Amino acid sequence: MNKDIPVIALQRLPIYLNYLKSLPKERRYVSSGLIAEALDMGEVLVRKDLAYTSATGRPRVGYVTEELIAALEDFLCCNGTRNAVIVGVGALGKAVTGYGGFKNYGIEIVAAFDSNPKKIGTSVAGKPVYDIADAAEVLGRLNAELAVICVPAACAQEAADLLIKNGIKAILNFAPVMIKAPEHVAVRHIDVAANLAVLSSMI
Amino acid sequence: MNKDIPVIALQRLPIYLNYLKSLPKERRYVSSGLIAEALDMGEVLVRKDLAYTSATGRPRVGYVTEELIAALEDFLCCNGTRNAVIVGVGALGKAVTGYGGFKNYGIEIVAAFDSNPKKIGTSVAGKPVYDIADAAEVLGRLNAELAVICVPAACAQEAADLLIKNGIKAILNFAPVMIKAPEHVAVRHIDVAANLAVLSSMI
């Protein structure tokens, strides 16, 4: 992926992609104005975001829908496939492991980890569940760079430390705690309850 | 909650709260500088965020830790309890329903909905699962204002329309599509795959 795109813009690209894919096949052309209206966004912003991709719009007609879809997909996956692991296969970990949407972004979930002997050796959504104690060996072998942490808050930092020590470069954290990581590791935090609280404050 | 606080600042309050709660009991005072360092944030920003609450720091000493925790909790829940429902009890819906962290924000999950006859009438994490076809009656009775959408992308808009028609004022959407809603309804979108893709682009 092009690193010069701001993260905030990058986050919007999948939204355009989802919208474009939802259009009827007959719609051969699509303008930035139409996209902006449908998604309730500013047209200038849409045009600016799409300019990060290789797609080029034509005056008055707009983009060829298929080309724009291809350009967005290409942009979002142009690094080739990256391997990701899920840590913690409780209810949330299971849901994330089984979520099919990752491959649209060139990401493949290759394995899951847990510490519960009843779960180790089983599989979730077709992915093997390994003992977290074997993380060093397994992560090296699988060439995984991304991890999603779905363990309880109390174990999240320990899990992160172990992952980072064994080559994980980016962590998506669902546990409701801040994770500390060295600068070369990218961390994002999704706190479901906090997100709902923010919504609650808006009504 | 105080509506004058920017959403971006509001989202940081639970992070401070989590950090403060993780401190050892002996730490009676805490300064904005210490919080900033621990969370890798700017001290001015921390002080500004905390100023939205009723907590007041003292020069050189900082905040009384317990008072700051109470002020944050009070700020985040000062509307009293709000009722929320989960729509779709697949793996993700189950995980969200069972997630205990909502009550820290004055939010209570009171029920779930599904359209699968095998799930209707059961309970998930102690919450009853109702038929989505009965949404009108159930939502009115439960006085629910918040909803979390955990259905597949193809059903998300339909679910949102039904919820909005029956009094839901804020929707947290996990389905990987944009949901359209009238202006008086607050919507937030959490796209797990997109979040991981953003991370992937940063490494």
CSV table of C-alpha atoms in Angstrom, one decimal:
chain,number,residue,atom,x,y,z
A,1,MET,CA,0.0,0.0,0.0
A,2,ASN,CA,1.0,3.6,-0.6
A,3,LYS,CA,2.2,4.9,2.7
A,4,ASP,CA,1.7,8.5,1.7
A,5,ILE,CA,-2.1,8.3,2.1
A,6,PRO,CA,-3.3,9.5,5.4
A,7,VAL,CA,-4.8,6.8,7.6
A,8,ILE,CA,-8.1,8.7,7.8
A,9,ALA,CA,-8.4,8.6,4.0
A,10,LEU,CA,-7.3,5.0,3.8
A,11,GLN,CA,-10.2,4.1,6.1
A,12,ARG,CA,-12.6,5.6,3.7
A,13,LEU,CA,-11.5,3.5,0.7
A,14,PRO,CA,-13.2,0.3,1.8
A,15,ILE,CA,-16.4,2.3,2.2
A,16,TYR,CA,-16.2,3.5,-1.4
A,17,LEU,CA,-15.4,-0.1,-2.5
A,18,ASN,CA,-18.4,-1.5,-0.6
A,19,TYR,CA,-20.7,1.1,-2.1
A,20,LEU,CA,-19.4,0.5,-5.7
A,21,LYS,CA,-19.9,-3.2,-5.3
A,22,SER,CA,-23.5,-2.6,-4.2
A,23,LEU,CA,-24.3,-0.8,-7.4
A,24,PRO,CA,-26.4,-2.6,-10.1
A,25,LYS,CA,-24.3,-4.1,-12.9
A,26,GLU,CA,-26.0,-1.7,-15.4
A,27,ARG,CA,-24.3,1.3,-13.9
A,28,ARG,CA,-21.2,1.4,-16.1
A,29,TYR,CA,-20.1,4.9,-15.0
A,30,VAL,CA,-20.1,6.5,-11.6
A,31,SER,CA,-19.2,10.1,-10.7
A,32,SER,CA,-17.6,11.4,-7.6
A,33,GLY,CA,-20.7,13.5,-7.1
A,34,LEU,CA,-22.9,10.4,-7.1
A,35,ILE,CA,-20.6,8.6,-4.6
A,36,ALA,CA,-20.5,11.7,-2.4
A,37,GLU,CA,-24.3,12.0,-2.4
A,38,ALA,CA,-24.9,8.3,-1.7
A,39,LEU,CA,-22.4,8.3,1.2
A,40,ASP,CA,-23.3,11.7,2.5
A,41,MET,CA,-19.8,13.1,2.0
A,42,GLY,CA,-18.2,16.1,0.3
A,43,GLU,CA,-17.5,15.6,-3.4
A,44,VAL,CA,-14.1,17.2,-3.1
A,45,LEU,CA,-13.1,14.8,-0.4
A,46,VAL,CA,-14.3,11.8,-2.5
A,47,ARG,CA,-12.3,13.0,-5.5
A,48,LYS,CA,-9.2,13.6,-3.4
A,49,ASP,CA,-9.5,10.1,-1.8
A,50,LEU,CA,-9.9,8.4,-5.1
A,51,ALA,CA,-6.9,10.2,-6.5
A,52,TYR,CA,-4.7,8.1,-4.3
A,53,THR,CA,-5.6,5.1,-6.4
A,54,SER,CA,-4.7,4.6,-10.1
A,55,ALA,CA,-8.3,5.3,-11.2
A,56,THR,CA,-8.8,8.4,-13.4
A,57,GLY,CA,-12.2,9.9,-13.9
A,58,ARG,CA,-13.3,11.5,-17.2
A,59,PRO,CA,-15.0,14.9,-17.3
A,60,ARG,CA,-18.8,14.7,-17.3
A,61,VAL,CA,-18.9,10.9,-17.3
A,62,GLY,CA,-16.9,10.1,-14.2
A,63,TYR,CA,-15.2,6.8,-13.5
A,64,VAL,CA,-15.8,3.5,-15.3
A,65,THR,CA,-17.3,1.6,-12.3
A,66,GLU,CA,-15.4,-1.6,-13.0
A,67,GLU,CA,-12.1,0.2,-13.3
A,68,LEU,CA,-12.6,2.1,-10.1
A,69,ILE,CA,-13.4,-1.1,-8.2
A,70,ALA,CA,-10.3,-2.7,-9.6
A,71,ALA,CA,-8.2,0.4,-8.7
A,72,LEU,CA,-9.5,0.4,-5.2
A,73,GLU,CA,-8.9,-3.4,-4.8
A,74,ASP,CA,-5.5,-3.1,-6.2
A,75,PHE,CA,-4.6,-0.2,-3.9
A,76,LEU,CA,-5.9,-2.0,-0.8
A,77,CYS,CA,-4.1,-5.3,-1.5
A,78,CYS,CA,-1.1,-4.3,-3.6
A,79,ASN,CA,1.4,-5.6,-1.1
A,80,GLY,CA,0.2,-9.1,-1.8
A,81,THR,CA,-1.2,-11.3,1.0
A,82,ARG,CA,-0.3,-10.7,4.6
A,83,ASN,CA,-0.8,-13.4,7.2
A,84,ALA,CA,-2.6,-12.6,10.4
A,85,VAL,CA,-3.3,-14.6,13.6
A,86,ILE,CA,-6.1,-14.3,16.2
A,87,VAL,CA,-5.1,-14.5,19.8
A,88,GLY,CA,-7.9,-15.8,22.1
A,89,VAL,CA,-10.8,-17.8,20.7
A,90,GLY,CA,-13.6,-16.9,23.0
A,91,ALA,CA,-16.8,-15.7,21.4
A,92,LEU,CA,-15.2,-12.6,19.9
A,93,GLY,CA,-12.1,-14.4,18.7
A,94,LYS,CA,-14.3,-17.0,17.0
A,95,ALA,CA,-16.3,-14.3,15.3
A,96,VAL,CA,-13.2,-12.6,14.0
A,97,THR,CA,-11.6,-15.8,12.9
A,98,GLY,CA,-14.7,-16.7,10.9
A,99,TYR,CA,-15.1,-13.3,9.4
A,100,GLY,CA,-14.7,-13.6,5.6
A,101,GLY,CA,-14.0,-9.9,4.9
A,102,PHE,CA,-10.3,-10.0,5.4
A,103,LYS,CA,-9.3,-11.4,2.0
A,104,ASN,CA,-10.7,-8.2,0.3
A,105,TYR,CA,-7.8,-6.5,1.9
A,106,GLY,CA,-5.1,-9.0,1.1
A,107,ILE,CA,-5.2,-10.4,4.6
A,108,GLU,CA,-5.4,-14.0,5.4
A,109,ILE,CA,-6.1,-15.4,8.9
A,110,VAL,CA,-3.8,-18.4,9.1
A,111,ALA,CA,-4.1,-19.5,12.7
A,112,ALA,CA,-5.5,-18.8,16.1
A,113,PHE,CA,-4.0,-19.1,19.6
A,114,ASP,CA,-5.4,-19.9,23.0
A,115,SER,CA,-4.2,-21.1,26.4
A,116,ASN,CA,-7.2,-23.3,27.1
A,117,PRO,CA,-6.3,-27.0,26.7
A,118,LYS,CA,-9.8,-27.7,25.5
A,119,LYS,CA,-9.4,-25.4,22.6
A,120,ILE,CA,-5.8,-26.1,21.7
A,121,GLY,CA,-5.6,-28.6,18.8
A,122,THR,CA,-9.2,-27.9,17.6
A,123,SER,CA,-10.0,-25.6,14.7
A,124,VAL,CA,-12.2,-22.5,14.4
A,125,ALA,CA,-13.6,-21.7,11.0
A,126,GLY,CA,-11.1,-24.1,9.5
A,127,LYS,CA,-8.1,-22.4,11.1
A,128,PRO,CA,-6.0,-24.4,13.6
A,129,VAL,CA,-5.9,-23.3,17.2
A,130,TYR,CA,-2.4,-23.5,18.7
A,131,ASP,CA,-1.1,-23.3,22.2
A,132,ILE,CA,0.0,-19.7,22.9
A,133,ALA,CA,3.0,-21.3,24.7
A,134,ASP,CA,4.1,-22.4,21.2
A,135,ALA,CA,3.8,-18.9,19.7
A,136,ALA,CA,7.5,-18.5,19.0
A,137,GLU,CA,7.7,-21.7,16.8
A,138,VAL,CA,4.3,-21.3,15.2
A,139,LEU,CA,4.6,-17.6,14.3
A,140,GLY,CA,8.0,-18.1,12.7
A,141,ARG,CA,6.8,-20.9,10.6
A,142,LEU,CA,3.6,-19.1,9.5
A,143,ASN,CA,5.3,-15.9,8.6
A,144,ALA,CA,2.5,-13.9,10.3
A,145,GLU,CA,2.9,-10.2,10.6
A,146,LEU,CA,-0.5,-9.1,11.9
A,147,ALA,CA,-2.4,-10.1,15.0
A,148,VAL,CA,-5.8,-9.5,16.5
A,149,ILE,CA,-6.0,-9.7,20.3
A,150,CYS,CA,-9.3,-11.0,21.6
A,151,VAL,CA,-8.2,-12.0,25.1
A,152,PRO,CA,-9.5,-10.5,28.3
A,153,ALA,CA,-8.1,-7.2,29.4
A,154,ALA,CA,-5.9,-8.8,32.1
A,155,CYS,CA,-3.9,-10.9,29.6
A,156,ALA,CA,-3.8,-8.4,26.7
A,157,GLN,CA,-0.4,-6.8,27.4
A,158,GLU,CA,1.3,-10.2,28.1
A,159,ALA,CA,-0.1,-11.5,24.8
A,160,ALA,CA,1.1,-8.4,22.9
A,161,ASP,CA,4.6,-8.7,24.4
A,162,LEU,CA,4.8,-12.3,23.3
A,163,LEU,CA,3.5,-11.5,19.8
A,164,ILE,CA,5.9,-8.6,19.3
A,165,LYS,CA,8.9,-10.6,20.6
A,166,ASN,CA,8.1,-13.1,17.8
A,167,GLY,CA,7.9,-10.8,14.9
A,168,ILE,CA,4.3,-9.5,14.9
A,169,LYS,CA,4.4,-5.9,13.5
A,170,ALA,CA,0.8,-4.8,13.8
A,171,ILE,CA,-1.8,-5.5,16.4
A,172,LEU,CA,-5.5,-4.9,16.4
A,173,ASN,CA,-6.6,-4.9,20.0
A,174,PHE,CA,-10.2,-5.7,21.1
A,175,ALA,CA,-9.3,-5.9,24.8
A,176,PRO,CA,-10.5,-2.9,26.8
A,177,VAL,CA,-7.0,-1.7,27.8
A,178,MET,CA,-4.3,0.3,26.2
A,179,ILE,CA,-1.5,-1.9,24.9
A,180,LYS,CA,2.1,-0.6,25.1
A,181,ALA,CA,4.3,-1.4,22.1
A,182,PRO,CA,7.6,-0.3,20.7
A,183,GLU,CA,7.5,2.4,18.0
A,184,HIS,CA,8.0,0.0,15.1
A,185,VAL,CA,4.8,-1.9,16.0
A,186,ALA,CA,1.5,-0.4,14.8
A,187,VAL,CA,-1.4,-0.8,17.3
A,188,ARG,CA,-5.0,0.1,16.9
A,189,HIS,CA,-7.6,-0.3,19.6
A,190,ILE,CA,-11.3,-1.1,19.1
A,191,ASP,CA,-13.2,-0.7,22.3
A,192,VAL,CA,-16.7,-1.8,21.6
A,193,ALA,CA,-18.3,-0.4,24.8
A,194,ALA,CA,-16.5,2.9,24.4
A,195,ASN,CA,-17.8,3.2,20.8
A,196,LEU,CA,-21.4,2.6,22.0
A,197,ALA,CA,-20.8,5.1,24.8
A,198,VAL,CA,-19.8,7.7,22.3
A,199,LEU,CA,-23.0,7.1,20.4
A,200,SER,CA,-25.0,7.3,23.6
A,201,SER,CA,-23.5,10.7,24.3
A,202,MET,CA,-24.7,11.9,20.9
A,203,ILE,CA,-28.4,11.3,21.4
B,1,MET,CA,-23.1,13.3,29.2
B,2,ASN,CA,-21.9,16.7,28.3
B,3,LYS,CA,-22.5,17.2,24.6
B,4,ASP,CA,-19.9,20.0,24.3
B,5,ILE,CA,-17.0,17.6,24.5
B,6,PRO,CA,-15.7,16.6,21.0
B,7,VAL,CA,-16.3,13.0,20.2
B,8,ILE,CA,-12.5,12.5,19.6
B,9,ALA,CA,-11.9,13.6,23.2
B,10,LEU,CA,-14.8,11.6,24.6
B,11,GLN,CA,-13.2,8.5,23.1
B,12,ARG,CA,-10.1,9.1,25.1
B,13,LEU,CA,-11.8,9.2,28.5
B,14,PRO,CA,-12.3,5.5,28.8
B,15,ILE,CA,-8.6,5.1,28.0
B,16,TYR,CA,-7.7,7.3,31.0
B,17,LEU,CA,-10.2,5.5,33.1
B,18,ASN,CA,-8.7,2.1,32.2
B,19,TYR,CA,-5.2,3.3,32.9
B,20,LEU,CA,-6.1,4.8,36.3
B,21,LYS,CA,-7.9,1.6,37.3
B,22,SER,CA,-4.7,-0.3,36.5
B,23,LEU,CA,-2.6,1.7,38.9
B,24,PRO,CA,-1.6,0.1,42.2
B,25,LYS,CA,-3.8,1.2,45.2
B,26,GLU,CA,-0.8,2.9,46.8
B,27,ARG,CA,-0.7,5.6,44.1
B,28,ARG,CA,-2.9,8.2,45.8
B,29,TYR,CA,-2.0,11.0,43.4
B,30,VAL,CA,-1.5,11.1,39.7
B,31,SER,CA,-0.4,13.9,37.5
B,32,SER,CA,-1.4,14.7,33.9
B,33,GLY,CA,2.3,14.3,33.1
B,34,LEU,CA,2.4,10.8,34.4
B,35,ILE,CA,-0.8,9.8,32.5
B,36,ALA,CA,0.6,11.4,29.3
B,37,GLU,CA,3.9,9.5,29.6
B,38,ALA,CA,2.2,6.2,30.4
B,39,LEU,CA,-0.2,6.5,27.5
B,40,ASP,CA,2.3,8.1,25.1
B,41,MET,CA,0.2,11.2,24.6
B,42,GLY,CA,0.8,15.0,25.0
B,43,GLU,CA,0.4,16.4,28.5
B,44,VAL,CA,-1.5,19.4,27.3
B,45,LEU,CA,-4.0,17.2,25.6
B,46,VAL,CA,-4.5,15.0,28.7
B,47,ARG,CA,-5.1,18.0,30.8
B,48,LYS,CA,-7.5,19.5,28.3
B,49,ASP,CA,-9.5,16.2,28.1
B,50,LEU,CA,-9.7,15.8,31.9
B,51,ALA,CA,-10.9,19.4,32.2
B,52,TYR,CA,-14.2,18.2,30.7
B,53,THR,CA,-14.8,16.2,33.9
B,54,SER,CA,-15.4,17.7,37.3
B,55,ALA,CA,-12.0,16.6,38.5
B,56,THR,CA,-9.6,19.4,39.5
B,57,GLY,CA,-5.8,18.8,39.7
B,58,ARG,CA,-3.6,20.5,42.3
B,59,PRO,CA,-0.4,22.2,41.4
B,60,ARG,CA,2.7,19.9,41.8
B,61,VAL,CA,0.6,17.0,43.2
B,62,GLY,CA,-1.8,16.4,40.4
B,63,TYR,CA,-5.2,14.7,40.8
B,64,VAL,CA,-6.3,12.5,43.7
B,65,THR,CA,-6.5,9.2,41.8
B,66,GLU,CA,-9.7,8.1,43.4
B,67,GLU,CA,-11.4,11.4,42.7
B,68,LEU,CA,-10.3,11.4,39.1
B,69,ILE,CA,-11.6,7.9,38.6
B,70,ALA,CA,-14.9,8.9,40.1
B,71,ALA,CA,-15.1,12.1,38.0
B,72,LEU,CA,-14.5,10.1,34.8
B,73,GLU,CA,-17.0,7.4,35.7
B,74,ASP,CA,-19.5,10.1,36.6
B,75,PHE,CA,-18.9,11.9,33.4
B,76,LEU,CA,-19.3,8.8,31.2
B,77,CYS,CA,-22.5,7.6,32.9
B,78,CYS,CA,-24.2,10.8,34.1
B,79,ASN,CA,-27.2,10.2,31.9
B,80,GLY,CA,-28.2,7.2,34.0
B,81,THR,CA,-28.6,3.8,32.4
B,82,ARG,CA,-29.5,3.5,28.7
B,83,ASN,CA,-30.9,0.3,27.3
B,84,ALA,CA,-29.3,-1.3,24.2
B,85,VAL,CA,-30.3,-4.3,22.0
B,86,ILE,CA,-28.1,-6.5,19.9
B,87,VAL,CA,-29.4,-7.5,16.4
B,88,GLY,CA,-28.1,-10.8,15.1
B,89,VAL,CA,-26.7,-13.4,17.4
B,90,GLY,CA,-24.2,-15.1,15.2
B,91,ALA,CA,-20.7,-15.4,16.6
B,92,LEU,CA,-20.1,-11.7,16.8
B,93,GLY,CA,-23.6,-10.9,18.2
B,94,LYS,CA,-23.0,-13.5,20.9
B,95,ALA,CA,-19.6,-12.0,21.8
B,96,VAL,CA,-21.0,-8.5,22.0
B,97,THR,CA,-24.1,-9.6,24.0
B,98,GLY,CA,-21.8,-11.3,26.5
B,99,TYR,CA,-19.3,-8.5,26.8
B,100,GLY,CA,-19.4,-7.2,30.3
B,101,GLY,CA,-17.8,-3.8,29.7
B,102,PHE,CA,-21.0,-1.8,28.8
B,103,LYS,CA,-22.2,-1.2,32.3
B,104,ASN,CA,-19.0,1.0,33.0
B,105,TYR,CA,-20.6,3.4,30.6
B,106,GLY,CA,-24.2,3.3,31.9
B,107,ILE,CA,-25.3,1.0,29.1
B,108,GLU,CA,-27.3,-2.2,29.7
B,109,ILE,CA,-27.8,-4.8,27.0
B,110,VAL,CA,-31.5,-5.8,27.6
B,111,ALA,CA,-32.2,-8.1,24.7
B,112,ALA,CA,-31.1,-9.6,21.4
B,113,PHE,CA,-33.0,-10.2,18.1
B,114,ASP,CA,-32.6,-12.7,15.4
B,115,SER,CA,-34.6,-14.2,12.6
B,116,ASN,CA,-33.5,-17.8,12.9
B,117,PRO,CA,-36.3,-19.8,14.5
B,118,LYS,CA,-33.7,-22.0,16.3
B,119,LYS,CA,-32.3,-19.0,18.1
B,120,ILE,CA,-35.6,-17.2,18.9
B,121,GLY,CA,-36.8,-17.9,22.4
B,122,THR,CA,-33.4,-18.9,23.6
B,123,SER,CA,-31.1,-16.7,25.7
B,124,VAL,CA,-27.5,-15.5,25.1
B,125,ALA,CA,-25.5,-14.5,28.1
B,126,GLY,CA,-28.7,-14.3,30.1
B,127,LYS,CA,-30.4,-12.0,27.6
B,128,PRO,CA,-33.6,-13.1,25.8
B,129,VAL,CA,-33.4,-13.5,22.0
B,130,TYR,CA,-36.6,-12.2,20.4
B,131,ASP,CA,-37.9,-12.6,16.8
B,132,ILE,CA,-36.9,-9.6,14.8
B,133,ALA,CA,-40.4,-9.6,13.4
B,134,ASP,CA,-41.6,-8.6,16.9
B,135,ALA,CA,-39.2,-5.7,17.1
B,136,ALA,CA,-42.0,-3.0,17.2
B,137,GLU,CA,-43.6,-4.5,20.3
B,138,VAL,CA,-40.4,-5.5,22.1
B,139,LEU,CA,-38.5,-2.3,21.6
B,140,GLY,CA,-41.4,-0.2,22.8
B,141,ARG,CA,-41.7,-2.3,25.9
B,142,LEU,CA,-38.0,-2.4,26.7
B,143,ASN,CA,-37.5,1.3,26.2
B,144,ALA,CA,-34.3,0.7,24.2
B,145,GLU,CA,-32.5,3.6,22.6
B,146,LEU,CA,-29.2,2.0,21.4
B,147,ALA,CA,-28.7,-0.9,19.0
B,148,VAL,CA,-25.7,-2.9,17.9
B,149,ILE,CA,-26.0,-4.4,14.4
B,150,CYS,CA,-24.3,-7.8,14.0
B,151,VAL,CA,-26.1,-9.2,11.0
B,152,PRO,CA,-24.6,-9.9,7.6
B,153,ALA,CA,-24.0,-7.0,5.3
B,154,ALA,CA,-27.0,-7.8,3.1
B,155,CYS,CA,-29.5,-7.5,5.9
B,156,ALA,CA,-27.9,-4.5,7.7
B,157,GLN,CA,-29.9,-1.7,6.1
B,158,GLU,CA,-33.2,-3.5,6.5
B,159,ALA,CA,-32.4,-4.1,10.2
B,160,ALA,CA,-31.4,-0.4,10.7
B,161,ASP,CA,-34.6,0.8,9.1
B,162,LEU,CA,-36.7,-1.4,11.3
B,163,LEU,CA,-34.8,-0.3,14.4
B,164,ILE,CA,-35.1,3.4,13.6
B,165,LYS,CA,-38.8,3.1,12.8
B,166,ASN,CA,-39.2,1.7,16.3
B,167,GLY,CA,-37.4,4.4,18.3
B,168,ILE,CA,-33.7,3.4,18.2
B,169,LYS,CA,-31.7,6.6,18.3
B,170,ALA,CA,-28.2,5.3,17.9
B,171,ILE,CA,-26.7,2.4,16.0
B,172,LEU,CA,-23.3,0.8,16.3
B,173,ASN,CA,-22.8,-1.1,13.0
B,174,PHE,CA,-20.5,-4.1,12.6
B,175,ALA,CA,-21.7,-5.1,9.2
B,176,PRO,CA,-19.2,-4.2,6.5
B,177,VAL,CA,-21.6,-1.7,4.7
B,178,MET,CA,-22.5,1.9,5.1
B,179,ILE,CA,-25.9,2.3,6.8
B,180,LYS,CA,-28.1,5.2,5.8
B,181,ALA,CA,-30.1,6.9,8.6
B,182,PRO,CA,-32.0,10.1,9.1
B,183,GLU,CA,-30.1,13.0,10.7
B,184,HIS,CA,-31.5,12.5,14.2
B,185,VAL,CA,-30.1,9.0,14.4
B,186,ALA,CA,-26.4,8.6,15.4
B,187,VAL,CA,-24.5,5.9,13.5
B,188,ARG,CA,-21.0,4.6,14.0
B,189,HIS,CA,-19.4,1.9,11.9
B,190,ILE,CA,-16.8,-0.6,13.0
B,191,ASP,CA,-15.3,-2.5,10.1
B,192,VAL,CA,-12.9,-5.0,11.6
B,193,ALA,CA,-11.3,-6.0,8.3
B,194,ALA,CA,-10.8,-2.3,7.3
B,195,ASN,CA,-9.1,-1.6,10.7
B,196,LEU,CA,-6.7,-4.5,10.2
B,197,ALA,CA,-6.1,-3.3,6.6
B,198,VAL,CA,-5.2,0.2,7.9
B,199,LEU,CA,-2.7,-1.4,10.3
B,200,SER,CA,-1.3,-3.6,7.5
B,201,SER,CA,-0.6,-0.4,5.5
B,202,MET,CA,1.4,1.1,8.3
B,203,ILE,CA,4.0,-1.7,8.6
